[in-house]
Coordinates of C-alpha atoms and ligand atoms in Angstrom, one line a residue:
Chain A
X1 CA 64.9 21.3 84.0
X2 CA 67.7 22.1 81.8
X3 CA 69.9 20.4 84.1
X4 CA 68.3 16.8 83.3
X5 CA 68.6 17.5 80.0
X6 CA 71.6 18.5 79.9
X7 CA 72.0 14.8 81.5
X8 CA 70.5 13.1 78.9
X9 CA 72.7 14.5 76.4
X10 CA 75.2 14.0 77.9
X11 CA 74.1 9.8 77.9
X12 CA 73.2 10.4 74.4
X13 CA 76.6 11.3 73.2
X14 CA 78.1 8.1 75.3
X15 CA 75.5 6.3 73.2
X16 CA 77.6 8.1 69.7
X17 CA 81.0 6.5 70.8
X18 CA 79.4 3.5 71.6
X19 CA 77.9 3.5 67.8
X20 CA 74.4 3.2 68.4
X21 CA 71.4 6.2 67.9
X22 CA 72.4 9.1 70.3
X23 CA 69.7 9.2 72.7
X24 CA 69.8 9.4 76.1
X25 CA 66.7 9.7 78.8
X26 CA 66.3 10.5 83.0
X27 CA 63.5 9.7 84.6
X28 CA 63.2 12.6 87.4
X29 CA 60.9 11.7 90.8
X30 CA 60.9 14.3 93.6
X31 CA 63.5 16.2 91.8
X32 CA 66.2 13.4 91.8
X33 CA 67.4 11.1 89.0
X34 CA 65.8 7.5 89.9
X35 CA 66.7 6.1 86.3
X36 CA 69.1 7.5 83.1
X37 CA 70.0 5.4 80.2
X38 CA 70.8 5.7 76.1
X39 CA 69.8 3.4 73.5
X40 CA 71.5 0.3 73.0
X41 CA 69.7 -1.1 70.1
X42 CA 73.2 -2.7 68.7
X43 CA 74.7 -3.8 71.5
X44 CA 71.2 -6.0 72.0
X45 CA 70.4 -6.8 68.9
X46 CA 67.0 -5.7 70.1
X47 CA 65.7 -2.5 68.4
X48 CA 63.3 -2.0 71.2
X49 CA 66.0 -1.0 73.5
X50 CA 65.6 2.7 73.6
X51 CA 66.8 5.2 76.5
X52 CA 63.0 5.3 77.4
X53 CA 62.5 1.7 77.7
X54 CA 66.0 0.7 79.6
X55 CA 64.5 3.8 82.4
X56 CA 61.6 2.0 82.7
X57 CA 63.1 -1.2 83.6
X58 CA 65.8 0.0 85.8
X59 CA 62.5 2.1 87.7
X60 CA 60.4 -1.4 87.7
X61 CA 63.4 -3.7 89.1
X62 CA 64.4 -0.8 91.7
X63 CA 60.2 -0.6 92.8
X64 CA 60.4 -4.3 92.9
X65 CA 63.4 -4.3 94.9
X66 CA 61.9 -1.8 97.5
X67 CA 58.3 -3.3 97.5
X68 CA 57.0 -0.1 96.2
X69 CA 53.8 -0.4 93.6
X70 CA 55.4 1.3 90.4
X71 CA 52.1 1.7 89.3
X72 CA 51.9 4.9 91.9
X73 CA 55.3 5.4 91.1
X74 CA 55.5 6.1 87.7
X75 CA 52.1 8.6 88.2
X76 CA 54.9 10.4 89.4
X77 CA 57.7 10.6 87.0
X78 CA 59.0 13.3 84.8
X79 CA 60.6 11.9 81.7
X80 CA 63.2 14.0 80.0
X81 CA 64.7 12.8 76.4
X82 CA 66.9 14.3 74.0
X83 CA 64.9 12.7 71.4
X84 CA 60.8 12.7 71.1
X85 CA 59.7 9.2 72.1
X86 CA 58.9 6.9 69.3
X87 CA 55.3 5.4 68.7
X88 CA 56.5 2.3 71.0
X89 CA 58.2 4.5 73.8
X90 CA 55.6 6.6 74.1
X91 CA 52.7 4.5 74.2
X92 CA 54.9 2.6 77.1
X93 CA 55.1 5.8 79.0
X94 CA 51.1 6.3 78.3
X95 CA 50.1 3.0 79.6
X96 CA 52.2 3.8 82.6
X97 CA 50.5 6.8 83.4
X98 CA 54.0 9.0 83.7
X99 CA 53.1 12.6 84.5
X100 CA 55.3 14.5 82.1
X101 CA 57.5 14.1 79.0
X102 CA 60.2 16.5 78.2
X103 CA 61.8 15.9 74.9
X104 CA 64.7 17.9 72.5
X105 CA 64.1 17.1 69.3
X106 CA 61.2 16.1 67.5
X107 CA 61.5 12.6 65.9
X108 CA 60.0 12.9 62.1
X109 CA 60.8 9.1 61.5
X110 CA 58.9 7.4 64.4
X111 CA 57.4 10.2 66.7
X112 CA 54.6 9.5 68.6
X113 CA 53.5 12.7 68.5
X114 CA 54.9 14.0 65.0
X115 CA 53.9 10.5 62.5
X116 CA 51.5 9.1 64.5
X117 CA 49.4 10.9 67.3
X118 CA 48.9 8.5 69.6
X119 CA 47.3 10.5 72.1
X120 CA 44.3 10.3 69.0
X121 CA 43.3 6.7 70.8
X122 CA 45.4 6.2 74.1
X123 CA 43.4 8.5 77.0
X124 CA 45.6 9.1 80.5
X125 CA 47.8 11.1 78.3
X126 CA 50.9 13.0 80.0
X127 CA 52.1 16.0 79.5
X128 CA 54.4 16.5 76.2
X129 CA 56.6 19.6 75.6
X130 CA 59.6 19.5 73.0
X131 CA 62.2 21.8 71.9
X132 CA 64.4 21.6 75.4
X133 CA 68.2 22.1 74.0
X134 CA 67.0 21.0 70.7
X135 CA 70.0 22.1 68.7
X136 CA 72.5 20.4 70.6
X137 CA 70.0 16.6 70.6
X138 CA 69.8 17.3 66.8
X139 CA 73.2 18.3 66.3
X140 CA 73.9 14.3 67.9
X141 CA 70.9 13.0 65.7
X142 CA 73.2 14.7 62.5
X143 CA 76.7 13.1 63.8
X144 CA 75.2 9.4 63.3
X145 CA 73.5 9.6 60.6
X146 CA 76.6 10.9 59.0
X147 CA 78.1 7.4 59.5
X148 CA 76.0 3.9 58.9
X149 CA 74.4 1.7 61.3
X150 CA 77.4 -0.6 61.5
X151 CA 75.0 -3.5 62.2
X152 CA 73.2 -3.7 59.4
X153 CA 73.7 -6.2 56.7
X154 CA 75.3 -3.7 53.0
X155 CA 72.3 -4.5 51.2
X156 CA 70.2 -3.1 53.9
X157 CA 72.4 -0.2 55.0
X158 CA 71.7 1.1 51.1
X159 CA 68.3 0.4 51.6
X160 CA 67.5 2.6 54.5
X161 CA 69.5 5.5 52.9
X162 CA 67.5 5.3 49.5
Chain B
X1 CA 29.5 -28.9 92.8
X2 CA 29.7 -25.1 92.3
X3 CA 32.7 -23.9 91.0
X4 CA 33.8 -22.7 93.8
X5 CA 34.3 -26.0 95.5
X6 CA 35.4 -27.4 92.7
X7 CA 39.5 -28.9 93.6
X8 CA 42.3 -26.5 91.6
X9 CA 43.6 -29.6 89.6
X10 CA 40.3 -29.8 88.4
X11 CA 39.6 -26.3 87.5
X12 CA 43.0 -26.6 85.3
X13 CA 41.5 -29.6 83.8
X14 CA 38.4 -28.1 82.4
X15 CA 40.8 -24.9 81.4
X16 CA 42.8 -27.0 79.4
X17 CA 39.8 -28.9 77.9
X18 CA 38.5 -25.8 76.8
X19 CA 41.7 -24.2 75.0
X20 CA 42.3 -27.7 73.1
X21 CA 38.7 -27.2 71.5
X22 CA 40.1 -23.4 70.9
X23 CA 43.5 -25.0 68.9
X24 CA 41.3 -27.8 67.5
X25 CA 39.0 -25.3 66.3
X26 CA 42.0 -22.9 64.7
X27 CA 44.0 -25.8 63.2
X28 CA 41.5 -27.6 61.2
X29 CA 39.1 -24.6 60.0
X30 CA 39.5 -24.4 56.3
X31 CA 38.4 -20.8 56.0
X32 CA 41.0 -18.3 54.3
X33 CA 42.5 -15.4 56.5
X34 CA 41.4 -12.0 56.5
X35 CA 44.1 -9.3 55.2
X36 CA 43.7 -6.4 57.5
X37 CA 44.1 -3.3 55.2
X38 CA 44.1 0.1 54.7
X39 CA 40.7 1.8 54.9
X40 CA 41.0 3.4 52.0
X41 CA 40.4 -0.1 49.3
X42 CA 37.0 -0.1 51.2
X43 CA 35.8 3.8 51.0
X44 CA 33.4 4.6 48.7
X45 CA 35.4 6.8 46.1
X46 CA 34.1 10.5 46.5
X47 CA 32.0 12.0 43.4
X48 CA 33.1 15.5 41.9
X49 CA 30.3 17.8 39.7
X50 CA 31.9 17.8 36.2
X51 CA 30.2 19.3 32.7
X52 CA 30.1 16.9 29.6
X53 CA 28.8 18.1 26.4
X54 CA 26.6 15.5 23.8
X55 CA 29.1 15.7 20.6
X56 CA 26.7 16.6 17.4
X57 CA 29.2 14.2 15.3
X58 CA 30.4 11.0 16.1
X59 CA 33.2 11.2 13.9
X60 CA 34.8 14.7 15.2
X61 CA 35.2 12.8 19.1
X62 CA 38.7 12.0 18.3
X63 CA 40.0 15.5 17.1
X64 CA 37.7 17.0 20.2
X65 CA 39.8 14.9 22.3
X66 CA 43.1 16.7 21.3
X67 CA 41.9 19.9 21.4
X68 CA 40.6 19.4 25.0
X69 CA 43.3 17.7 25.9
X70 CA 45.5 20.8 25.1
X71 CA 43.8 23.4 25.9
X72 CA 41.7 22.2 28.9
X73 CA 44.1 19.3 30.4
X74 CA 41.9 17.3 33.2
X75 CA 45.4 17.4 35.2
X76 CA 44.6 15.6 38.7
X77 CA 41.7 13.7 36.9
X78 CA 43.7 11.2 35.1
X79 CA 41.6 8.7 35.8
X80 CA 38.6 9.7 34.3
X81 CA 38.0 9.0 30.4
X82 CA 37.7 11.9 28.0
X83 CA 34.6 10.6 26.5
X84 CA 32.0 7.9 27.2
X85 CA 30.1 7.5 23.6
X86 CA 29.1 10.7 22.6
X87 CA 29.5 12.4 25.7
X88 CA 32.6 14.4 26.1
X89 CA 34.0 15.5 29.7
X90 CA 34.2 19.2 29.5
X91 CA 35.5 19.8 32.9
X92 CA 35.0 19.8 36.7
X93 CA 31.9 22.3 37.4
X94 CA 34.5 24.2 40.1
X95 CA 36.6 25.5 36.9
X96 CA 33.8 28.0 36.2
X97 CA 34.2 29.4 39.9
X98 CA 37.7 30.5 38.7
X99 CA 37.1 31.7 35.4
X100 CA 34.1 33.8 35.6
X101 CA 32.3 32.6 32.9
X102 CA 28.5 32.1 33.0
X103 CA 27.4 29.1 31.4
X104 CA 29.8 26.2 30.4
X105 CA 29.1 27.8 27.0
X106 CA 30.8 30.8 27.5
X107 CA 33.4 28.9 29.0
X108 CA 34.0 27.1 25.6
X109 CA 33.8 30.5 24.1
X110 CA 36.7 31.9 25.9
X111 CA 38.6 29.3 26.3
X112 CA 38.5 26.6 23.3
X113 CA 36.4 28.3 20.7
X114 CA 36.8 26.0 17.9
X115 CA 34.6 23.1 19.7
X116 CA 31.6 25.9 21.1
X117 CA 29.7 24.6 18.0
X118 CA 29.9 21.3 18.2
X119 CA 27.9 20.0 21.3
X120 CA 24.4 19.4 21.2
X121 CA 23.1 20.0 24.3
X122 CA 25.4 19.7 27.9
X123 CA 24.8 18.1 31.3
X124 CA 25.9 18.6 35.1
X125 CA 27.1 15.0 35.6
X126 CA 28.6 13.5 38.6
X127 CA 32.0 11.1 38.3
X128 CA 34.5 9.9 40.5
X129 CA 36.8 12.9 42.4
X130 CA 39.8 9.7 43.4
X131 CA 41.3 6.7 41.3
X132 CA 39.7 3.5 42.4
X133 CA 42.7 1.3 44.1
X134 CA 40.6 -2.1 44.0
X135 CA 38.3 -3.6 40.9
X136 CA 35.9 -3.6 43.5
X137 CA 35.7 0.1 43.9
X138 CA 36.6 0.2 40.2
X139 CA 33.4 -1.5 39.0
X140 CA 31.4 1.2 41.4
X141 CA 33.0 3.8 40.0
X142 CA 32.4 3.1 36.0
X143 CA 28.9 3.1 37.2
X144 CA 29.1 7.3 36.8
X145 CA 31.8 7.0 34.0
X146 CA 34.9 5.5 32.2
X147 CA 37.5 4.5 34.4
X148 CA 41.1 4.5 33.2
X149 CA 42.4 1.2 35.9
X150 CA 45.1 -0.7 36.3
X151 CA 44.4 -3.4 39.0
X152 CA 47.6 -4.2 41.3
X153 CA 47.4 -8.1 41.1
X154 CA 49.0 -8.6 44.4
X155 CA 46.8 -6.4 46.3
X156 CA 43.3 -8.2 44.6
X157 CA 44.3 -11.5 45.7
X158 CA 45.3 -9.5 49.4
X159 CA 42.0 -8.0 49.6
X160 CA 40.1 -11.5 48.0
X161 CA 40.0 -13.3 51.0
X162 CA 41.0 -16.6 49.2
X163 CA 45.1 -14.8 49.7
X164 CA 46.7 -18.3 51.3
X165 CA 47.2 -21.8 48.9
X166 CA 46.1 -24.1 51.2
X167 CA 49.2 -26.1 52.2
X168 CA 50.4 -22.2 53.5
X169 CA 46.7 -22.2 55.2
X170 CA 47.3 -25.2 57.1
X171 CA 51.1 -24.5 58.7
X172 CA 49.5 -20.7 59.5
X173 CA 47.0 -22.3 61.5
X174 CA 49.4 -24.7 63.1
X175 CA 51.3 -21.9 64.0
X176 CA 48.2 -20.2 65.9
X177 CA 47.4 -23.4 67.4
X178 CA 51.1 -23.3 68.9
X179 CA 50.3 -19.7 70.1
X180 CA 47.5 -21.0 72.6
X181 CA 49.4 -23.9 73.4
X182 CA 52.1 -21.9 75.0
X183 CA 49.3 -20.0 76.8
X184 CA 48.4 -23.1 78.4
X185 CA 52.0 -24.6 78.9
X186 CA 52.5 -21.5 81.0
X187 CA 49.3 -20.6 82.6
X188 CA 50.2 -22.1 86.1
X189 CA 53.3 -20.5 85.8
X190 CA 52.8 -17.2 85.4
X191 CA 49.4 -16.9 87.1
X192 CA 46.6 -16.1 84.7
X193 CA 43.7 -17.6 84.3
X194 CA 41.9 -19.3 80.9
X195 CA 39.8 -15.8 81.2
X196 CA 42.8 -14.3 80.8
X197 CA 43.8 -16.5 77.7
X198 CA 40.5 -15.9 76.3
X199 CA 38.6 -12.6 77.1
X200 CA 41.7 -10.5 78.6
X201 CA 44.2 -9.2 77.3
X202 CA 47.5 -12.2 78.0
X203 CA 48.8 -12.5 74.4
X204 CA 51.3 -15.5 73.6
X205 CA 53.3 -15.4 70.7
X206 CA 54.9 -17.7 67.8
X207 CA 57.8 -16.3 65.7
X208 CA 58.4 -18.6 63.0
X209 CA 60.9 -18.5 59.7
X210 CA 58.7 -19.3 57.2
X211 CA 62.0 -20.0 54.6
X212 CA 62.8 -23.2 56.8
X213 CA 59.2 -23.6 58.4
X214 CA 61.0 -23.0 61.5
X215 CA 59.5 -21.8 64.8
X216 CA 62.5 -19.3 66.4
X217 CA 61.3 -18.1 69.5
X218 CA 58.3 -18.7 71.7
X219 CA 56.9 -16.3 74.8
X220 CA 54.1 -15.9 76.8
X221 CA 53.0 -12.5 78.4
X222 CA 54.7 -11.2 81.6
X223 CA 52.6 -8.3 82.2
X224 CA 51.4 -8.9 85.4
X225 CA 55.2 -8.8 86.5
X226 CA 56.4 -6.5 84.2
X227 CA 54.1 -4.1 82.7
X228 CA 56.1 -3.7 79.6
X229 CA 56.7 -7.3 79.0
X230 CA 54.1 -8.1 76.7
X231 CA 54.3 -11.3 74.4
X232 CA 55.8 -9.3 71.5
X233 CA 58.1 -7.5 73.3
X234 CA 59.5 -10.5 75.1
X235 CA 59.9 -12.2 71.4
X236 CA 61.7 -9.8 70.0
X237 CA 64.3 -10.2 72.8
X238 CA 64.2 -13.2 72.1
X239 CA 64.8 -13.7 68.7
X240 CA 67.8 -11.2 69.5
X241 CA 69.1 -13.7 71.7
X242 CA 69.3 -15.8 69.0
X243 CA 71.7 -13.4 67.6
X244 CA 73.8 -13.3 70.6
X245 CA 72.1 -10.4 71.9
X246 CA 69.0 -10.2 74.5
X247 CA 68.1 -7.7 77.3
X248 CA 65.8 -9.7 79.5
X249 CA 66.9 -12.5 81.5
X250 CA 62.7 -14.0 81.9
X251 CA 64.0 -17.2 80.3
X252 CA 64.3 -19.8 82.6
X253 CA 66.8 -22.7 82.2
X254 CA 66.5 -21.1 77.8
X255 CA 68.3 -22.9 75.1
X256 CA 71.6 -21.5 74.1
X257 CA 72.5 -20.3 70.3
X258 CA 70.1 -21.1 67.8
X259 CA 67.7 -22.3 70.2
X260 CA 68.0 -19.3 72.5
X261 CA 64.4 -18.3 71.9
X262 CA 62.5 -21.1 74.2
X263 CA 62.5 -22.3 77.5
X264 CA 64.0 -25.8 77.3
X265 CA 60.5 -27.5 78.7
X266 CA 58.7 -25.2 76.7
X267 CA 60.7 -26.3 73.7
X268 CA 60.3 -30.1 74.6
X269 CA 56.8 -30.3 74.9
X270 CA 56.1 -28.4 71.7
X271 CA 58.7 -30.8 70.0
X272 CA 56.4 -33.8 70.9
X273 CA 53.2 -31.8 70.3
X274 CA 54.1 -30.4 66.7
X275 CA 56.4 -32.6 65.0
X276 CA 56.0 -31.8 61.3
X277 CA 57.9 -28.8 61.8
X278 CA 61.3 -27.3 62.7
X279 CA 62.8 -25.4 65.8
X280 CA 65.6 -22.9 66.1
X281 CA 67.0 -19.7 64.3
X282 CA 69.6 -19.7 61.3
X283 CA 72.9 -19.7 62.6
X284 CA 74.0 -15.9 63.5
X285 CA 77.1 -14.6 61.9
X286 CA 78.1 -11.3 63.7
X287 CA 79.6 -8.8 61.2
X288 CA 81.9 -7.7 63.8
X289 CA 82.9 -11.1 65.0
X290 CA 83.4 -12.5 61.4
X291 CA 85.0 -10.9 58.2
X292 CA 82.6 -13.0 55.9
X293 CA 79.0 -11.7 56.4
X294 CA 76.7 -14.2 55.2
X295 CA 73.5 -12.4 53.6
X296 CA 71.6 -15.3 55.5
X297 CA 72.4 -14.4 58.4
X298 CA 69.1 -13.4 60.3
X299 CA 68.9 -9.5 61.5
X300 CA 66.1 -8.5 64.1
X301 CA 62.9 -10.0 63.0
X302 CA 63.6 -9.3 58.9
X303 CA 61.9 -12.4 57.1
X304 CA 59.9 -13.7 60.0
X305 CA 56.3 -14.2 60.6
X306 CA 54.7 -13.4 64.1
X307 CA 51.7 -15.5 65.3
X308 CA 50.1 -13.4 68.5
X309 CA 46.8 -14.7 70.5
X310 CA 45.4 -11.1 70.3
X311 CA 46.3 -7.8 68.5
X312 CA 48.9 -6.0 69.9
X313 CA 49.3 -3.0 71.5
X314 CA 50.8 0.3 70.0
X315 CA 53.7 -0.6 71.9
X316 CA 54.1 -4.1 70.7
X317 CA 53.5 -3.6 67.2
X318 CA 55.9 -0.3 67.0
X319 CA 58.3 -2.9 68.9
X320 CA 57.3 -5.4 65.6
X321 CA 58.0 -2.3 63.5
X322 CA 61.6 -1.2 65.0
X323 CA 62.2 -5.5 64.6
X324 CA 61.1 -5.5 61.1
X325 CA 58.8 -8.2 61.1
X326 CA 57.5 -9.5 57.9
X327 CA 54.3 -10.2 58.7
X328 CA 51.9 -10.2 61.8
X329 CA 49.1 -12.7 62.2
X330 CA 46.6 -12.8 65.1
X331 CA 43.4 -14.5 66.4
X332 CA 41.6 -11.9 68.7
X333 CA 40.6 -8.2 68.0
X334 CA 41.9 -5.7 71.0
X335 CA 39.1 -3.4 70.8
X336 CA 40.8 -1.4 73.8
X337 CA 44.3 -1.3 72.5
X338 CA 44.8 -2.6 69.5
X339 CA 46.8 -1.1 66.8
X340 CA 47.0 -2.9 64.0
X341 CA 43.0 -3.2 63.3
X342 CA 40.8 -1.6 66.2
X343 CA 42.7 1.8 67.5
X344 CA 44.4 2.6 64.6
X345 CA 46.2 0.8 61.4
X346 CA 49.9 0.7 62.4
X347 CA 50.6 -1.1 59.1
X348 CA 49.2 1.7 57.1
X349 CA 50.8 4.7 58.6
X350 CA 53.5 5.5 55.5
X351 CA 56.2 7.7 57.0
X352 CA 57.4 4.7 58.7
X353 CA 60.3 3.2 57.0
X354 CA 58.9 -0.2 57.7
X355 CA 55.4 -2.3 56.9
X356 CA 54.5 -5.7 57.6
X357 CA 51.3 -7.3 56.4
X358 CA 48.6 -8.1 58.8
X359 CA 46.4 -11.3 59.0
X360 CA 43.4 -12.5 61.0
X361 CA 40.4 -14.7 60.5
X362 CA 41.2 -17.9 62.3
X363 CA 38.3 -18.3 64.4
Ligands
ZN1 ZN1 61.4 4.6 71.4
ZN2 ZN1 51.6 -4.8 74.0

């Protein structure tokens, strides 16, 4: 367990150098890594490309390629993230019926546990546990924030840090 | 013939047929849209137990006023007016429980003794507990009591249902319409059905700069490939690939630069089918690529309107969130899923750093 997140740090601090939010993500099935990923919001220009979402894809495209139904597949994923999933990520993982989430941190921005409960609405819920190696995720979390989101526009940098 | 017998060709026919009476329908209603906002401006505003005293002599009300206000402060009860005619608000009947007095007499006694004389008789009245956000809960609440109120202009004409001029009315609604156009356009395609359009839960969408009346990207629904590539998600990939970025590679035979958002059949036939208004995104300037950043250079979905068949998911409208999107408008409740009217109020949630406005209505 500590192992995979000790993984997903390690993708999350590949995701610091590369200037974009440090988080990183596996998803574990049968005890091997089948999909591990960081955020690459930037690099995109898409914000919705969290570690959590890029997994999911890379699992759907390798299901596709090996004619299995990801809808069974997924029933049997463990997700572990340095970060809590956001509102979007983990309503994704909800909808896809993953059996367990393993986060670091907790996210008090977007969390869809922490701002918004979504497990209030969405039934199927996995299971959620936090605080794996939490320092260390934070500690990442800290590093960026230091610095600016070098893709925003000034006026809206200053915005966001109001 | 039963339906069953009926040829395909035909079947798509009578499909079509029935989503141009849907666009027809949208596009030339002249009914206002709906705002979708927080519960809150429609509660009924919660009543508190307060004491008021009947002043013996009109003229003394102003200096009664200081002294209360100094010595017995209504703090978290701003709203409420001090006095109503003769009657004076004492305080909230719980200030007793702290205090130990018996009557609201004693309580005078003890604590402002120069004014224990001057009320003829008192009363347990109730009065608001909240300020009122809207005139409408406003009016209900000076029903118990005077209400100090300061209507928020914007927010009346929100909640008013008569929000939109009418020239804005008519291009929302022609945006709509072009959300179930795209349906159709790739309802072969993509293998859904006019159920689907309709009564499930395919979502299309529209995302359009309203500065230049210019549609940027148009998408329809992949779930049934990809379970995460819902309408919304899929635009806000590509919009980003309108800013030289992009994740997804669903567009077939797509536009390049500015016009990176459509399919290039897609973008023909809505060209011909909606000529009064523009196509493509504001050229991109990178900040990296290019020492002048222009502040008009578009970034995620800032600035941009969203036009979606049905209300999206959790999913979709944290995506719309993450992109910044000014404003969301769409046709059909998601009773199952929806998050921006029927599951829970997105929009509202305030420890997000983002919120966009949310319309309905059109049908
Ligand atoms: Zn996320
Ligand atoms: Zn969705």
């Amino acid at each position: 367990m500590v192992d995979f997140m000790r993984r997903a740090l390690e993708l999350a601090s590949e995701a610091l150098t590369a200037q974009e939010v440090p988080v990183g993500c596996v998803f574990v099935h049968n005890e091997n890594i089948v999909a591990e990923s960081r955020n690459c919001v930037n690099a995109t220009r898409n914000p919705t490309r969290h570690a959590e979402i890029n997994c999911i894809d890379t699992v759907i495209e390798y299901c596709k390629l090996n004619n299995i139904d990801y809808n069974t597949y997924f029933k049997d994923i463990l997700v572990y993230v340095t970060v809590e999933p956001c509102i979007m990520c983990a309503a994704a993982l909800t909808n896809l019926n993953v059996k367990e989430v393993t986060y670091g941190c907790a996210n008090d921005r977007f969390g869809g546990k922490t701002v918004l409960d979504i497990s209030e609405f969405y039934k199927n819920n996995y299971i959620l546990n936090g605080n794996l190696l939490a320092d260390e995720a934070m500690a990442l979390l800290k590093q960026f924030y230091k610095g600016v989101n070098p893709n925003a526009p000034e006026s809206k940098v200053k915005k966001e840090k109001r | 013939m039963s339906e069953a017998t009926e040829p395909p060709g035909k079947k798509a026919k009578m499909a079509d047929t029935i989503i141009d009476n849907v666009i027809e329908n949208i596009m030339h209603s002249k009914k206002n849209l709906t705002a979708v906002l927080d519960d809150d401006f429609y509660k009924e505003i919660p009543l508190i137990k307060v004491y008021i005293g009947h002043a013996k002599d009109p003229k003394e009300i102003s200096r009664m006023f200081q002294v209360l206000n100094e010595k017995v402060p209504l703090k978290e009860f701003h709203h409420l007016k001090r006095a109503r005619k003769r009657e004076i608000l004492l305080c909230p009947t719980v200030f007793l429980d702290t205090v130990m007095p018996q009557s609201i007499q004693e309580f005078l006694e003890q604590n402002v003794d120069e004014l224990k004389d001057c009320f003829e008789y008192f009363k347990e009245i109730e009065v608001p507990h909240k300020p009122p956000l809207v005139r409408k809960q406003y009016l209900e609440c000076s029903k118990h009591w005077s209400i100090n109120f300061h209507p928020n202009k914007y927010l009346e004409k929100l909640i008013s249902d008569d929000f939109f001029k009418n020239e804005d009315l008519i291009d929302h609604r022609l945006f709509m319409g072009m959300a179930f156009e795209v349906a159709k356009w790739y309802q072969n395609d993509k293998k859904f059905t006019l159920e689907d359009i309709v009564k499930g839960n395919i979502n299309a969408a529209v995302v359009v700069d309203p500065k230049n009346r210019s549609v940027v990207a148009v998408v329809c629904d992949n779930r049934y490939e990809h379970p995460i590539q819902h309408a919304a998600m899929l635009a806000i990939d590509n919009v980003a690939k309108t800013q030289k970025g992009g994740a997804w590679s669903t567009v077939v035979d797509s536009g390049t630069g500015t016009l990176a958002g459509f399919d290039k059949g897609m973008l023909m036939h809505l060209k011909n089918k909606f000529r009064e208004v523009n196509y493509g995104a504001k050229m991109f300037v990178s900040k990296r690529d290019d020492a002048i950043q222009s502040e008009d250079s578009p970034y995620l979905c800032t600035g941009y309107y969203i036009y979606l068949l049905r209300e999206p998911c959790v999913m979709c409208a944290m995506g719309l969130v993450h992109a910044r999107t000014k404003r969301v408008f769409f046709c059909y409740d998601n009773l199952s899923n929806g998050a921006l009217k029927s599951k829970t109020k997105l929009q509202c949630v305030e420890a997000l750093n983002h919120h966009f406005e949310v319309f309905t209505g059109f049908l």
